[in-house]
Amino acid sequence: VDHVGLAVADLDAAAAFHSARFDLEVIHREDNPEQGVAEAMLAPRGAARYDGTQIQLIAPLGADSPLSRFLTRSGPAMHHLAYRVGSIDLATQLLTDRGVRLLYDAARSGTRGSRINFVHPRDAGGVLVELVEVARSG
Ligand code: CO
């Protein structure tokens, strides 16, 4: 599991909340206008070169963000589960061959230059599943 995404209304407040309670720290922040979200990635505090599962806080960048509708409907809540894959193109092909619908025809840009896609919740047991191909660091 690359990360678990939590929908929040206020990114700073949520980051402080989760950091204080669960000994996490923000290791990355980024706006993704294409996805309509501002995000913060959290990892265990003090973990050097952390490569494990992260917590992703996502807040809507504007009122027209799909995430705004999610927050209105569900409030702050768990939003998606992200699997890390070796190749987003291969994963997309394999899932499509299995009759699984993906949200995008081609991968889009995710956190830190990663390539992402989403599985339709109806084809994933009601869970929004994100696929993440992590960018190779130089
Ligand atoms: Co995510």
mmCIF file with all atom_site columns, N, CA, C and O and ligand atoms in Angstrom, residues 3-5 39 56 58 80 82 111 118 130 132, ligand 1:
data_model
loop_
_atom_site.group_PDB
_atom_site.id
_atom_site.type_symbol
_atom_site.label_atom_id
_atom_site.label_alt_id
_atom_site.label_comp_id
_atom_site.label_asym_id
_atom_site.label_entity_id
_atom_site.label_seq_id
_atom_site.pdbx_PDB_ins_code
_atom_site.Cartn_x
_atom_site.Cartn_y
_atom_site.Cartn_z
_atom_site.occupancy
_atom_site.B_iso_or_equiv
_atom_site.pdbx_formal_charge
_atom_site.auth_seq_id
_atom_site.auth_comp_id
_atom_site.auth_asym_id
_atom_site.auth_atom_id
_atom_site.pdbx_PDB_model_num
ATOM   1  N  N  . HIS A 1 3   ? -0.164 4.551  -0.100  1.00 0.00 ? 3   HIS A N  1
ATOM   2  C  CA . HIS A 1 3   ? -0.717 5.484  0.877   1.00 0.00 ? 3   HIS A CA 1
ATOM   3  C  C  . HIS A 1 3   ? -2.218 5.275  1.029   1.00 0.00 ? 3   HIS A C  1
ATOM   4  O  O  . HIS A 1 3   ? -2.850 4.602  0.212   1.00 0.00 ? 3   HIS A O  1
ATOM   5  N  N  . VAL A 1 4   ? -2.738 5.847  2.098   1.00 0.00 ? 4   VAL A N  1
ATOM   6  C  CA . VAL A 1 4   ? -4.181 5.909  2.319   1.00 0.00 ? 4   VAL A CA 1
ATOM   7  C  C  . VAL A 1 4   ? -4.558 7.385  2.286   1.00 0.00 ? 4   VAL A C  1
ATOM   8  O  O  . VAL A 1 4   ? -3.919 8.206  2.958   1.00 0.00 ? 4   VAL A O  1
ATOM   9  N  N  . GLY A 1 5   ? -5.549 7.721  1.475   1.00 0.00 ? 5   GLY A N  1
ATOM   10 C  CA . GLY A 1 5   ? -5.947 9.120  1.305   1.00 0.00 ? 5   GLY A CA 1
ATOM   11 C  C  . GLY A 1 5   ? -7.115 9.476  2.219   1.00 0.00 ? 5   GLY A C  1
ATOM   12 O  O  . GLY A 1 5   ? -8.129 8.774  2.232   1.00 0.00 ? 5   GLY A O  1
ATOM   13 N  N  . GLU A 1 39  ? -2.408 18.706 -1.170  1.00 0.00 ? 39  GLU A N  1
ATOM   14 C  CA . GLU A 1 39  ? -2.150 17.475 -0.429  1.00 0.00 ? 39  GLU A CA 1
ATOM   15 C  C  . GLU A 1 39  ? -0.938 17.595 0.467   1.00 0.00 ? 39  GLU A C  1
ATOM   16 O  O  . GLU A 1 39  ? -0.033 18.408 0.226   1.00 0.00 ? 39  GLU A O  1
ATOM   17 N  N  . GLN A 1 56  ? -1.984 10.267 3.205   1.00 0.00 ? 56  GLN A N  1
ATOM   18 C  CA . GLN A 1 56  ? -2.125 11.423 2.320   1.00 0.00 ? 56  GLN A CA 1
ATOM   19 C  C  . GLN A 1 56  ? -3.366 12.204 2.745   1.00 0.00 ? 56  GLN A C  1
ATOM   20 O  O  . GLN A 1 56  ? -4.478 11.674 2.702   1.00 0.00 ? 56  GLN A O  1
ATOM   21 N  N  . ILE A 1 58  ? -5.839 15.145 1.761   1.00 0.00 ? 58  ILE A N  1
ATOM   22 C  CA . ILE A 1 58  ? -6.206 15.904 0.569   1.00 0.00 ? 58  ILE A CA 1
ATOM   23 C  C  . ILE A 1 58  ? -7.350 16.850 0.909   1.00 0.00 ? 58  ILE A C  1
ATOM   24 O  O  . ILE A 1 58  ? -8.328 16.462 1.532   1.00 0.00 ? 58  ILE A O  1
ATOM   25 N  N  . HIS A 1 80  ? -9.547 7.214  -0.256  1.00 0.00 ? 80  HIS A N  1
ATOM   26 C  CA . HIS A 1 80  ? -9.084 6.195  -1.192  1.00 0.00 ? 80  HIS A CA 1
ATOM   27 C  C  . HIS A 1 80  ? -7.904 5.415  -0.641  1.00 0.00 ? 80  HIS A C  1
ATOM   28 O  O  . HIS A 1 80  ? -7.254 5.824  0.307   1.00 0.00 ? 80  HIS A O  1
ATOM   29 N  N  . ALA A 1 82  ? -4.389 3.510  -2.000  1.00 0.00 ? 82  ALA A N  1
ATOM   30 C  CA . ALA A 1 82  ? -3.491 3.576  -3.153  1.00 0.00 ? 82  ALA A CA 1
ATOM   31 C  C  . ALA A 1 82  ? -2.498 2.423  -3.133  1.00 0.00 ? 82  ALA A C  1
ATOM   32 O  O  . ALA A 1 82  ? -1.706 2.289  -2.197  1.00 0.00 ? 82  ALA A O  1
ATOM   33 N  N  . THR A 1 111 ? 1.458  12.592 -7.041  1.00 0.00 ? 111 THR A N  1
ATOM   34 C  CA . THR A 1 111 ? 2.415  13.164 -6.094  1.00 0.00 ? 111 THR A CA 1
ATOM   35 C  C  . THR A 1 111 ? 3.855  12.946 -6.532  1.00 0.00 ? 111 THR A C  1
ATOM   36 O  O  . THR A 1 111 ? 4.226  11.843 -6.933  1.00 0.00 ? 111 THR A O  1
ATOM   37 N  N  . PHE A 1 118 ? -7.121 5.635  -11.368 1.00 0.00 ? 118 PHE A N  1
ATOM   38 C  CA . PHE A 1 118 ? -8.043 5.171  -10.330 1.00 0.00 ? 118 PHE A CA 1
ATOM   39 C  C  . PHE A 1 118 ? -8.939 4.087  -10.889 1.00 0.00 ? 118 PHE A C  1
ATOM   40 O  O  . PHE A 1 118 ? -9.383 4.159  -12.046 1.00 0.00 ? 118 PHE A O  1
ATOM   41 N  N  . GLU A 1 130 ? -6.592 3.786  -5.952  1.00 0.00 ? 130 GLU A N  1
ATOM   42 C  CA . GLU A 1 130 ? -5.647 4.512  -6.785  1.00 0.00 ? 130 GLU A CA 1
ATOM   43 C  C  . GLU A 1 130 ? -4.469 3.595  -7.094  1.00 0.00 ? 130 GLU A C  1
ATOM   44 O  O  . GLU A 1 130 ? -4.065 2.794  -6.257  1.00 0.00 ? 130 GLU A O  1
ATOM   45 N  N  . VAL A 1 132 ? -0.479 3.754  -8.229  1.00 0.00 ? 132 VAL A N  1
ATOM   46 C  CA . VAL A 1 132 ? 0.630  4.716  -8.228  1.00 0.00 ? 132 VAL A CA 1
ATOM   47 C  C  . VAL A 1 132 ? 1.905  4.067  -8.752  1.00 0.00 ? 132 VAL A C  1
ATOM   48 O  O  . VAL A 1 132 ? 2.359  3.076  -8.198  1.00 0.00 ? 132 VAL A O  1
HETATM 49 CO CO . CO  B 2 .   ? -3.728 9.409  -3.370  1.00 0.00 ? 1   CO  B CO 1
#
